[in-house]
Amino acid sequence: MNSETIYPENALILAPLSGFTDLPYRRSARRHGCVFAFAEMVDAASLAHTPERGLALAARGEEEEFLGVQVVGADPEWLKRSCEELNAREFSLLDFNLGCPVAKVVKKGAGAALGRRIDVALDRFRLLTQYSRFPVTAKFRILTHDHPAPTVELAVGLAELGAKALTVHGRTLEDFYTGPVRADIISAVREAVAKYGIPVIANGGVRDRKTYDDLRRDSGCSRIMVAQGAMGNPWIFGELLNDAPPPTLDEWKLEVRTHVAEMVALYGENSAMRQARKIIHDYLKGRGFAAEFRNRASLLCTFAEFEKWLDAAHPAAVSASRPFRRG
Ligand SMILES: Cc1cc2nc3c(=O)[nH]c(=O)nc-3n(C[C@H](O)[C@H](O)[C@H](O)COP(=O)(O)O)c2cc1C
């Protein structure tokens, strides 16, 4: 696979979302046109120590033509061992996480903390390119708002080491997941690595057609990664790729039901329903449901209770952010 075919022009990519992008989640996105998706981030340490558990996170559906796997970690030995474990499976690419801001990751010097130590980050990235049999890519945040130079330095270093694609989240570690996205710095990265002929994917703040078009224009990147905008809203793939209209209430119900049913089939009812509550809450967000109805979702313990609750779903108001199409 050469670098150009990893992500073709105009690719719209579902971001890795820890705790979310399992197989049922990706299937839901794929039903609406998503092609490029990632399994849940795998921690190199847990992959090295309990490979079965780590690999379960990266289970691939037979129908999935493209699936990226992402690893986070800073310890060279664990990174090497996680490559060996992942090499036994089939993935479209291995992505190195240099952007995770979560305390338990940053505390260990991994994720966004590693991204800031450019020399060490490059050393670990080189190791992945040596041990992985998959094309290796990286996802990182901008390193500072002040100037593009540090972020560009990291990006060029990664490109020189043979990165097959770079995803830039236009926020810093301190910004976490909110606030303005620095498309200008993403653009500077794109220009700086142009000579390596690898795709640069812009990430941050895409939640609808306008924010998508703005990020494409301001970053100069045709390839976009979407994260929070896809949470509870797999229809965003149809909207951005095919100008598909939003779902009717019935279409929405069918999608939520199918998604949760697939979780039950994969994890068993008890475990699935525990995990599904946060997913259901995301589906409810911004759609005009009353607080009382949304709160009841936290109490759903069985699939039968869930189905009964879903049948009764009816928005109390027309939402401005994620309105239903009138069916
Ligand atoms: C719940 C959640 C989990 C995330 N998990 C990961 C992850 O495992 N790996 C990663 O690279 N980024 C992760 N991210 C960051 C997103 O991939 C993305 O970079 C970020 O949310 C910015 O994009 P957005 O503005 O479209 O949401 C996560 C974000 C959220 C909200």
mmCIF file of C-alpha atoms and ligand atoms in Angstrom:
data_model
loop_
_atom_site.group_PDB
_atom_site.id
_atom_site.type_symbol
_atom_site.label_atom_id
_atom_site.label_comp_id
_atom_site.label_asym_id
_atom_site.label_seq_id
_atom_site.Cartn_x
_atom_site.Cartn_y
_atom_site.Cartn_z
ATOM 1 C CA MET A 1 0.000 0.000 0.000
ATOM 2 C CA ASN A 2 1.578 3.335 -0.897
ATOM 3 C CA SER A 3 1.037 6.491 1.081
ATOM 4 C CA GLU A 4 -1.482 7.918 -1.344
ATOM 5 C CA THR A 5 -3.815 4.966 -1.055
ATOM 6 C CA ILE A 6 -3.926 4.986 2.750
ATOM 7 C CA TYR A 7 -6.310 7.920 2.652
ATOM 8 C CA PRO A 8 -7.413 9.116 -0.774
ATOM 9 C CA GLU A 9 -8.232 12.766 -1.410
ATOM 10 C CA ASN A 10 -11.376 13.891 0.436
ATOM 11 C CA ALA A 11 -11.273 10.965 2.845
ATOM 12 C CA LEU A 12 -13.476 11.483 5.896
ATOM 13 C CA ILE A 13 -12.109 9.509 8.806
ATOM 14 C CA LEU A 14 -13.776 8.439 12.038
ATOM 15 C CA ALA A 15 -11.287 9.231 14.817
ATOM 16 C CA PRO A 16 -10.145 6.678 17.334
ATOM 17 C CA LEU A 17 -12.319 7.277 20.414
ATOM 18 C CA SER A 18 -11.226 5.420 23.496
ATOM 19 C CA GLY A 19 -14.190 3.682 25.131
ATOM 20 C CA PHE A 20 -16.373 4.190 22.057
ATOM 21 C CA THR A 21 -15.138 3.051 18.634
ATOM 22 C CA ASP A 22 -15.712 -0.657 19.076
ATOM 23 C CA LEU A 23 -17.154 -2.804 16.290
ATOM 24 C CA PRO A 24 -20.848 -1.895 16.835
ATOM 25 C CA TYR A 25 -19.879 1.787 16.919
ATOM 26 C CA ARG A 26 -17.963 1.559 13.658
ATOM 27 C CA ARG A 27 -20.741 -0.448 12.049
ATOM 28 C CA SER A 28 -23.166 2.310 12.916
ATOM 29 C CA ALA A 29 -20.869 4.907 11.285
ATOM 30 C CA ARG A 30 -20.291 2.649 8.283
ATOM 31 C CA ARG A 31 -24.039 2.292 7.700
ATOM 32 C CA HIS A 32 -23.946 6.010 6.919
ATOM 33 C CA GLY A 33 -20.947 5.998 4.609
ATOM 34 C CA CYS A 34 -17.898 5.907 6.879
ATOM 35 C CA VAL A 35 -15.061 3.951 5.216
ATOM 36 C CA PHE A 36 -11.993 4.946 7.225
ATOM 37 C CA ALA A 37 -12.203 4.077 10.895
ATOM 38 C CA PHE A 38 -10.098 3.136 13.888
ATOM 39 C CA ALA A 39 -10.449 0.601 16.627
ATOM 40 C CA GLU A 40 -10.190 1.837 20.197
ATOM 41 C CA MET A 41 -6.762 3.027 21.267
ATOM 42 C CA VAL A 42 -4.638 0.249 22.738
ATOM 43 C CA ASP A 43 -2.220 0.899 25.572
ATOM 44 C CA ALA A 44 1.181 -0.623 24.790
ATOM 45 C CA ALA A 45 1.667 -1.720 28.395
ATOM 46 C CA SER A 46 -1.632 -3.587 28.566
ATOM 47 C CA LEU A 47 -1.008 -5.104 25.165
ATOM 48 C CA ALA A 48 2.365 -6.338 26.354
ATOM 49 C CA HIS A 49 1.054 -7.688 29.678
ATOM 50 C CA THR A 50 -2.431 -8.931 28.813
ATOM 51 C CA PRO A 51 -2.407 -9.293 25.025
ATOM 52 C CA GLU A 52 -5.842 -10.944 24.867
ATOM 53 C CA ARG A 53 -7.544 -8.026 26.554
ATOM 54 C CA GLY A 54 -5.640 -5.494 24.498
ATOM 55 C CA LEU A 55 -6.350 -7.292 21.253
ATOM 56 C CA ALA A 56 -10.060 -7.636 22.093
ATOM 57 C CA LEU A 57 -10.205 -3.848 21.831
ATOM 58 C CA ALA A 58 -8.931 -4.091 18.290
ATOM 59 C CA ALA A 59 -11.284 -6.837 17.051
ATOM 60 C CA ARG A 60 -12.011 -6.383 13.387
ATOM 61 C CA GLY A 61 -15.300 -7.147 11.635
ATOM 62 C CA GLU A 62 -15.081 -9.372 8.571
ATOM 63 C CA GLU A 63 -16.723 -6.720 6.452
ATOM 64 C CA GLU A 64 -14.294 -3.973 7.466
ATOM 65 C CA GLU A 65 -12.135 -3.183 4.468
ATOM 66 C CA PHE A 66 -10.213 -0.484 6.278
ATOM 67 C CA LEU A 67 -9.382 -0.540 9.965
ATOM 68 C CA GLY A 68 -6.613 1.409 11.648
ATOM 69 C CA VAL A 69 -5.241 0.449 15.038
ATOM 70 C CA GLN A 70 -3.739 2.999 17.381
ATOM 71 C CA VAL A 71 -1.193 2.427 20.087
ATOM 72 C CA VAL A 72 -0.274 4.725 22.983
ATOM 73 C CA GLY A 73 2.801 4.363 25.140
ATOM 74 C CA ALA A 74 6.319 5.623 25.744
ATOM 75 C CA ASP A 75 8.237 2.589 26.959
ATOM 76 C CA PRO A 76 10.353 1.189 24.103
ATOM 77 C CA GLU A 77 10.113 -2.434 25.199
ATOM 78 C CA TRP A 78 6.335 -2.336 25.527
ATOM 79 C CA LEU A 79 5.979 -0.563 22.208
ATOM 80 C CA LYS A 80 8.103 -3.201 20.546
ATOM 81 C CA ARG A 81 6.087 -6.022 22.131
ATOM 82 C CA SER A 82 2.825 -4.404 21.158
ATOM 83 C CA CYS A 83 4.007 -4.305 17.539
ATOM 84 C CA GLU A 84 4.682 -8.024 17.722
ATOM 85 C CA GLU A 85 1.188 -8.690 19.101
ATOM 86 C CA LEU A 86 -0.486 -6.471 16.508
ATOM 87 C CA ASN A 87 1.561 -7.951 13.667
ATOM 88 C CA ALA A 88 -0.284 -11.232 14.237
ATOM 89 C CA ARG A 89 -3.523 -9.504 13.208
ATOM 90 C CA GLU A 90 -4.579 -7.652 10.108
ATOM 91 C CA PHE A 91 -4.786 -3.850 10.122
ATOM 92 C CA SER A 92 -4.676 -1.196 7.433
ATOM 93 C CA LEU A 93 -2.212 0.872 9.424
ATOM 94 C CA LEU A 94 -0.698 1.393 12.849
ATOM 95 C CA ASP A 95 -1.118 4.882 14.255
ATOM 96 C CA PHE A 96 1.036 6.248 17.064
ATOM 97 C CA ASN A 97 -0.877 8.350 19.574
ATOM 98 C CA LEU A 98 1.061 11.508 20.420
ATOM 99 C CA GLY A 99 -1.959 13.549 21.409
ATOM 100 C CA CYS A 100 -3.865 11.920 24.265
ATOM 101 C CA PRO A 101 -4.280 14.515 27.078
ATOM 102 C CA VAL A 102 -5.837 12.172 29.647
ATOM 103 C CA ALA A 103 -4.037 12.321 33.020
ATOM 104 C CA LYS A 104 -3.299 8.602 33.339
ATOM 105 C CA VAL A 105 -1.587 8.647 29.919
ATOM 106 C CA VAL A 106 0.230 11.986 30.285
ATOM 107 C CA LYS A 107 1.475 10.971 33.754
ATOM 108 C CA LYS A 108 3.378 8.113 32.146
ATOM 109 C CA GLY A 109 4.991 10.449 29.637
ATOM 110 C CA ALA A 110 2.891 9.084 26.763
ATOM 111 C CA GLY A 111 0.329 10.631 24.402
ATOM 112 C CA ALA A 112 0.410 14.435 24.317
ATOM 113 C CA ALA A 113 3.245 14.527 26.877
ATOM 114 C CA LEU A 114 5.414 12.451 24.541
ATOM 115 C CA GLY A 115 4.463 14.657 21.589
ATOM 116 C CA ARG A 116 6.073 17.560 23.418
ATOM 117 C CA ARG A 117 9.388 15.754 23.825
ATOM 118 C CA ILE A 118 10.137 15.751 20.144
ATOM 119 C CA ASP A 119 13.406 13.774 20.273
ATOM 120 C CA VAL A 120 11.932 10.996 22.399
ATOM 121 C CA ALA A 121 8.727 10.929 20.336
ATOM 122 C CA LEU A 122 10.766 10.502 17.160
ATOM 123 C CA ASP A 123 12.877 7.797 18.733
ATOM 124 C CA ARG A 124 9.755 5.818 19.707
ATOM 125 C CA PHE A 125 8.180 6.397 16.312
ATOM 126 C CA ARG A 126 11.311 5.018 14.617
ATOM 127 C CA LEU A 127 10.982 1.924 16.738
ATOM 128 C CA LEU A 128 7.400 1.397 15.571
ATOM 129 C CA THR A 129 8.463 1.727 11.948
ATOM 130 C CA GLN A 130 11.133 -0.911 12.583
ATOM 131 C CA TYR A 131 8.892 -3.442 14.294
ATOM 132 C CA SER A 132 5.473 -2.975 12.743
ATOM 133 C CA ARG A 133 4.618 -4.727 9.498
ATOM 134 C CA PHE A 134 1.909 -2.126 8.822
ATOM 135 C CA PRO A 135 2.261 1.379 7.420
ATOM 136 C CA VAL A 136 2.924 3.587 10.450
ATOM 137 C CA THR A 137 1.204 6.946 10.909
ATOM 138 C CA ALA A 138 0.980 9.429 13.770
ATOM 139 C CA LYS A 139 -1.692 11.591 15.334
ATOM 140 C CA PHE A 140 -0.621 14.567 17.380
ATOM 141 C CA ARG A 141 -1.786 17.911 18.682
ATOM 142 C CA ILE A 142 -0.354 21.297 17.905
ATOM 143 C CA LEU A 143 2.390 21.872 20.467
ATOM 144 C CA THR A 144 1.698 25.556 21.108
ATOM 145 C CA HIS A 145 -0.596 28.325 19.928
ATOM 146 C CA ASP A 146 2.300 30.800 19.811
ATOM 147 C CA HIS A 147 4.072 29.649 16.690
ATOM 148 C CA PRO A 148 3.819 26.792 14.172
ATOM 149 C CA ALA A 149 7.552 25.984 14.422
ATOM 150 C CA PRO A 150 7.538 23.316 17.186
ATOM 151 C CA THR A 151 4.559 21.478 15.654
ATOM 152 C CA VAL A 152 6.189 21.661 12.233
ATOM 153 C CA GLU A 153 9.439 20.313 13.681
ATOM 154 C CA LEU A 154 7.633 17.274 15.082
ATOM 155 C CA ALA A 155 5.756 16.713 11.820
ATOM 156 C CA VAL A 156 8.852 16.961 9.628
ATOM 157 C CA GLY A 157 10.731 14.596 11.947
ATOM 158 C CA LEU A 158 7.937 12.037 11.650
ATOM 159 C CA ALA A 159 7.778 12.444 7.871
ATOM 160 C CA GLU A 160 11.545 11.935 7.617
ATOM 161 C CA LEU A 161 11.217 8.714 9.561
ATOM 162 C CA GLY A 162 8.732 7.411 7.011
ATOM 163 C CA ALA A 163 5.312 8.278 8.463
ATOM 164 C CA LYS A 164 2.703 7.318 5.872
ATOM 165 C CA ALA A 165 0.212 9.952 7.055
ATOM 166 C CA LEU A 166 -0.001 12.589 9.767
ATOM 167 C CA THR A 167 -3.151 13.645 11.582
ATOM 168 C CA VAL A 168 -2.987 17.023 13.287
ATOM 169 C CA HIS A 169 -5.481 17.988 15.965
ATOM 170 C CA GLY A 170 -5.449 21.781 15.970
ATOM 171 C CA ARG A 171 -5.624 22.131 19.752
ATOM 172 C CA THR A 172 -2.959 21.865 22.469
ATOM 173 C CA LEU A 173 -2.763 19.452 25.405
ATOM 174 C CA GLU A 174 -4.180 22.196 27.675
ATOM 175 C CA ASP A 175 -7.107 22.787 25.320
ATOM 176 C CA PHE A 176 -8.143 19.165 25.806
ATOM 177 C CA TYR A 177 -11.105 18.649 23.424
ATOM 178 C CA THR A 178 -12.620 22.134 23.261
ATOM 179 C CA GLY A 179 -11.880 25.638 22.042
ATOM 180 C CA PRO A 180 -10.725 27.099 18.768
ATOM 181 C CA VAL A 181 -8.891 24.889 16.311
ATOM 182 C CA ARG A 182 -5.707 26.306 14.775
ATOM 183 C CA ALA A 183 -6.250 25.481 11.113
ATOM 184 C CA ASP A 184 -3.397 27.856 10.265
ATOM 185 C CA ILE A 185 -0.919 25.665 12.157
ATOM 186 C CA ILE A 186 -2.340 22.529 10.503
ATOM 187 C CA SER A 187 -1.827 24.327 7.194
ATOM 188 C CA ALA A 188 1.800 25.104 8.096
ATOM 189 C CA VAL A 189 2.357 21.397 8.782
ATOM 190 C CA ARG A 190 0.768 20.475 5.449
ATOM 191 C CA GLU A 191 3.079 22.847 3.580
ATOM 192 C CA ALA A 192 6.161 21.720 5.501
ATOM 193 C CA VAL A 193 5.672 18.026 4.741
ATOM 194 C CA ALA A 194 4.385 18.467 1.176
ATOM 195 C CA LYS A 195 7.749 17.379 -0.224
ATOM 196 C CA TYR A 196 7.374 13.968 1.444
ATOM 197 C CA GLY A 197 4.173 13.299 -0.488
ATOM 198 C CA ILE A 198 2.224 12.067 2.526
ATOM 199 C CA PRO A 199 -1.334 13.009 3.416
ATOM 200 C CA VAL A 200 -1.954 15.418 6.277
ATOM 201 C CA ILE A 201 -5.336 14.979 7.911
ATOM 202 C CA ALA A 202 -6.912 17.951 9.669
ATOM 203 C CA ASN A 203 -8.783 17.293 12.901
ATOM 204 C CA GLY A 204 -10.798 19.372 15.328
ATOM 205 C CA GLY A 205 -14.171 21.028 15.639
ATOM 206 C CA VAL A 206 -16.032 19.420 12.732
ATOM 207 C CA ARG A 207 -19.688 18.938 13.621
ATOM 208 C CA ASP A 208 -21.596 19.870 10.479
ATOM 209 C CA ARG A 209 -21.253 21.002 6.866
ATOM 210 C CA LYS A 210 -20.111 24.511 7.753
ATOM 211 C CA THR A 211 -17.402 23.534 10.225
ATOM 212 C CA TYR A 212 -16.235 20.827 7.760
ATOM 213 C CA ASP A 213 -15.990 23.263 4.848
ATOM 214 C CA ASP A 214 -14.268 25.851 7.063
ATOM 215 C CA LEU A 215 -11.606 23.400 8.261
ATOM 216 C CA ARG A 216 -10.943 22.172 4.722
ATOM 217 C CA ARG A 217 -10.572 25.711 3.427
ATOM 218 C CA ASP A 218 -8.489 27.059 6.317
ATOM 219 C CA SER A 219 -6.156 24.074 6.640
ATOM 220 C CA GLY A 220 -5.903 23.371 2.917
ATOM 221 C CA CYS A 221 -6.392 19.669 3.760
ATOM 222 C CA SER A 222 -8.990 17.663 1.837
ATOM 223 C CA ARG A 223 -8.793 14.812 4.343
ATOM 224 C CA ILE A 224 -10.634 15.391 7.592
ATOM 225 C CA MET A 225 -10.966 13.404 10.799
ATOM 226 C CA VAL A 226 -14.168 13.763 12.784
ATOM 227 C CA ALA A 227 -14.555 12.824 16.446
ATOM 228 C CA GLN A 228 -17.102 14.504 18.752
ATOM 229 C CA GLY A 229 -19.241 15.512 15.769
ATOM 230 C CA ALA A 230 -19.812 11.817 15.054
ATOM 231 C CA MET A 231 -20.663 10.890 18.649
ATOM 232 C CA GLY A 232 -24.363 10.085 18.723
ATOM 233 C CA ASN A 233 -24.493 11.296 15.138
ATOM 234 C CA PRO A 234 -23.350 8.680 12.595
ATOM 235 C CA TRP A 235 -25.508 10.578 10.073
ATOM 236 C CA ILE A 236 -22.697 13.140 9.854
ATOM 237 C CA PHE A 237 -20.985 10.818 7.340
ATOM 238 C CA GLY A 238 -23.998 10.955 5.031
ATOM 239 C CA GLU A 239 -24.300 14.695 5.526
ATOM 240 C CA LEU A 240 -20.670 15.471 4.689
ATOM 241 C CA LEU A 241 -20.049 12.835 2.018
ATOM 242 C CA ASN A 242 -23.387 12.780 0.167
ATOM 243 C CA ASP A 243 -25.412 15.749 1.392
ATOM 244 C CA ALA A 244 -27.808 13.252 2.958
ATOM 245 C CA PRO A 245 -30.616 14.783 5.015
ATOM 246 C CA PRO A 246 -30.840 14.263 8.792
ATOM 247 C CA PRO A 247 -32.730 11.188 10.044
ATOM 248 C CA THR A 248 -36.445 11.072 10.735
ATOM 249 C CA LEU A 249 -37.412 10.095 14.261
ATOM 250 C CA ASP A 250 -38.122 6.546 13.045
ATOM 251 C CA GLU A 251 -34.759 6.271 11.264
ATOM 252 C CA TRP A 252 -33.051 7.540 14.398
ATOM 253 C CA LYS A 253 -34.862 4.950 16.534
ATOM 254 C CA LEU A 254 -33.887 2.157 14.169
ATOM 255 C CA GLU A 255 -30.213 3.180 14.277
ATOM 256 C CA VAL A 256 -30.093 3.463 18.077
ATOM 257 C CA ARG A 257 -31.859 0.113 18.425
ATOM 258 C CA THR A 258 -29.553 -1.632 15.928
ATOM 259 C CA HIS A 259 -26.449 -0.204 17.581
ATOM 260 C CA VAL A 260 -27.457 -1.342 21.071
ATOM 261 C CA ALA A 261 -28.645 -4.751 19.761
ATOM 262 C CA GLU A 262 -25.210 -5.292 18.212
ATOM 263 C CA MET A 263 -23.587 -4.446 21.536
ATOM 264 C CA VAL A 264 -25.809 -7.002 23.267
ATOM 265 C CA ALA A 265 -24.843 -9.624 20.681
ATOM 266 C CA LEU A 266 -21.129 -8.888 21.194
ATOM 267 C CA TYR A 267 -20.884 -8.358 24.957
ATOM 268 C CA GLY A 268 -23.958 -10.048 26.424
ATOM 269 C CA GLU A 269 -26.889 -8.114 27.862
ATOM 270 C CA ASN A 270 -25.508 -7.019 31.249
ATOM 271 C CA SER A 271 -22.196 -5.705 30.054
ATOM 272 C CA ALA A 272 -23.696 -4.217 26.895
ATOM 273 C CA MET A 273 -26.412 -2.289 28.718
ATOM 274 C CA ARG A 274 -23.864 -0.847 31.153
ATOM 275 C CA GLN A 275 -21.709 0.356 28.278
ATOM 276 C CA ALA A 276 -24.651 1.435 26.142
ATOM 277 C CA ARG A 277 -25.925 4.146 28.484
ATOM 278 C CA LYS A 278 -23.219 6.627 27.499
ATOM 279 C CA ILE A 279 -23.800 5.799 23.822
ATOM 280 C CA ILE A 280 -27.557 6.334 24.223
ATOM 281 C CA HIS A 281 -26.936 9.680 25.935
ATOM 282 C CA ASP A 282 -24.876 10.779 22.948
ATOM 283 C CA TYR A 283 -27.686 9.809 20.576
ATOM 284 C CA LEU A 284 -30.061 11.952 22.667
ATOM 285 C CA LYS A 285 -27.836 15.037 22.721
ATOM 286 C CA GLY A 286 -29.066 18.089 20.866
ATOM 287 C CA ARG A 287 -32.216 16.418 19.553
ATOM 288 C CA GLY A 288 -34.794 18.201 21.649
ATOM 289 C CA PHE A 289 -35.664 15.417 24.113
ATOM 290 C CA ALA A 290 -36.923 16.459 27.541
ATOM 291 C CA ALA A 291 -34.488 16.156 30.473
ATOM 292 C CA GLU A 292 -36.836 13.734 32.241
ATOM 293 C CA PHE A 293 -36.796 11.377 29.248
ATOM 294 C CA ARG A 294 -33.020 11.632 28.864
ATOM 295 C CA ASN A 295 -32.480 10.920 32.568
ATOM 296 C CA ARG A 296 -34.473 7.716 32.302
ATOM 297 C CA ALA A 297 -31.823 6.388 29.919
ATOM 298 C CA SER A 298 -29.435 6.132 32.887
ATOM 299 C CA LEU A 299 -31.741 3.597 34.521
ATOM 300 C CA LEU A 300 -32.030 1.142 31.626
ATOM 301 C CA CYS A 301 -30.753 -2.268 32.708
ATOM 302 C CA THR A 302 -32.207 -4.715 30.198
ATOM 303 C CA PHE A 303 -32.673 -4.680 26.457
ATOM 304 C CA ALA A 304 -36.446 -5.043 26.947
ATOM 305 C CA GLU A 305 -36.525 -1.901 29.141
ATOM 306 C CA PHE A 306 -34.452 -0.092 26.555
ATOM 307 C CA GLU A 307 -36.815 -1.056 23.715
ATOM 308 C CA LYS A 308 -39.863 0.087 25.646
ATOM 309 C CA TRP A 309 -38.174 3.376 26.515
ATOM 310 C CA LEU A 310 -37.053 3.890 22.899
ATOM 311 C CA ASP A 311 -40.568 3.244 21.558
ATOM 312 C CA ALA A 312 -41.814 6.119 23.682
ATOM 313 C CA ALA A 313 -39.109 8.533 22.442
ATOM 314 C CA HIS A 314 -40.580 11.763 21.199
ATOM 315 C CA PRO A 315 -38.782 15.116 21.182
ATOM 316 C CA ALA A 316 -40.282 17.827 23.387
ATOM 317 C CA ALA A 317 -38.926 20.599 21.176
ATOM 318 C CA VAL A 318 -37.425 21.087 17.735
ATOM 319 C CA SER A 319 -33.663 21.114 18.173
ATOM 320 C CA ALA A 320 -31.485 23.663 16.473
ATOM 321 C CA SER A 321 -28.286 21.608 16.545
ATOM 322 C CA ARG A 322 -29.428 18.107 15.504
ATOM 323 C CA PRO A 323 -33.002 18.427 14.231
ATOM 324 C CA PHE A 324 -34.978 15.466 12.926
ATOM 325 C CA ARG A 325 -36.272 15.397 9.374
ATOM 326 C CA ARG A 326 -40.059 15.331 9.310
ATOM 327 C CA GLY A 327 -41.041 11.879 8.129
HETATM 328 C C1 LIG B 1 -14.309 10.448 24.326
HETATM 329 C C2 LIG B 1 -13.089 10.713 23.488
HETATM 330 C C3 LIG B 1 -12.152 9.718 23.318
HETATM 331 C C4 LIG B 1 -11.009 9.947 22.536
HETATM 332 N N1 LIG B 1 -10.110 8.924 22.358
HETATM 333 C C5 LIG B 1 -9.040 9.123 21.541
HETATM 334 C C6 LIG B 1 -8.134 8.079 21.259
HETATM 335 O O1 LIG B 1 -8.254 6.961 21.759
HETATM 336 N N2 LIG B 1 -7.091 8.340 20.415
HETATM 337 C C7 LIG B 1 -6.924 9.570 19.843
HETATM 338 O O2 LIG B 1 -5.979 9.760 19.073
HETATM 339 N N3 LIG B 1 -7.764 10.569 20.092
HETATM 340 C C8 LIG B 1 -8.824 10.383 20.910
HETATM 341 N N4 LIG B 1 -9.700 11.396 21.115
HETATM 342 C C9 LIG B 1 -9.495 12.674 20.429
HETATM 343 C C10 LIG B 1 -10.225 12.691 19.101
HETATM 344 O O3 LIG B 1 -9.759 11.652 18.272
HETATM 345 C C11 LIG B 1 -10.041 14.045 18.393
HETATM 346 O O4 LIG B 1 -8.679 14.245 18.128
HETATM 347 C C12 LIG B 1 -10.538 15.204 19.217
HETATM 348 O O5 LIG B 1 -11.766 14.922 19.857
HETATM 349 C C13 LIG B 1 -10.701 16.454 18.345
HETATM 350 O O6 LIG B 1 -11.610 16.261 17.309
HETATM 351 P P1 LIG B 1 -13.117 16.822 17.391
HETATM 352 O O7 LIG B 1 -13.039 18.295 17.689
HETATM 353 O O8 LIG B 1 -13.717 16.502 16.050
HETATM 354 O O9 LIG B 1 -13.792 16.105 18.520
HETATM 355 C C14 LIG B 1 -10.813 11.209 21.924
HETATM 356 C C15 LIG B 1 -11.777 12.213 22.095
HETATM 357 C C16 LIG B 1 -12.901 11.981 22.867
HETATM 358 C C17 LIG B 1 -13.912 13.081 23.036
#
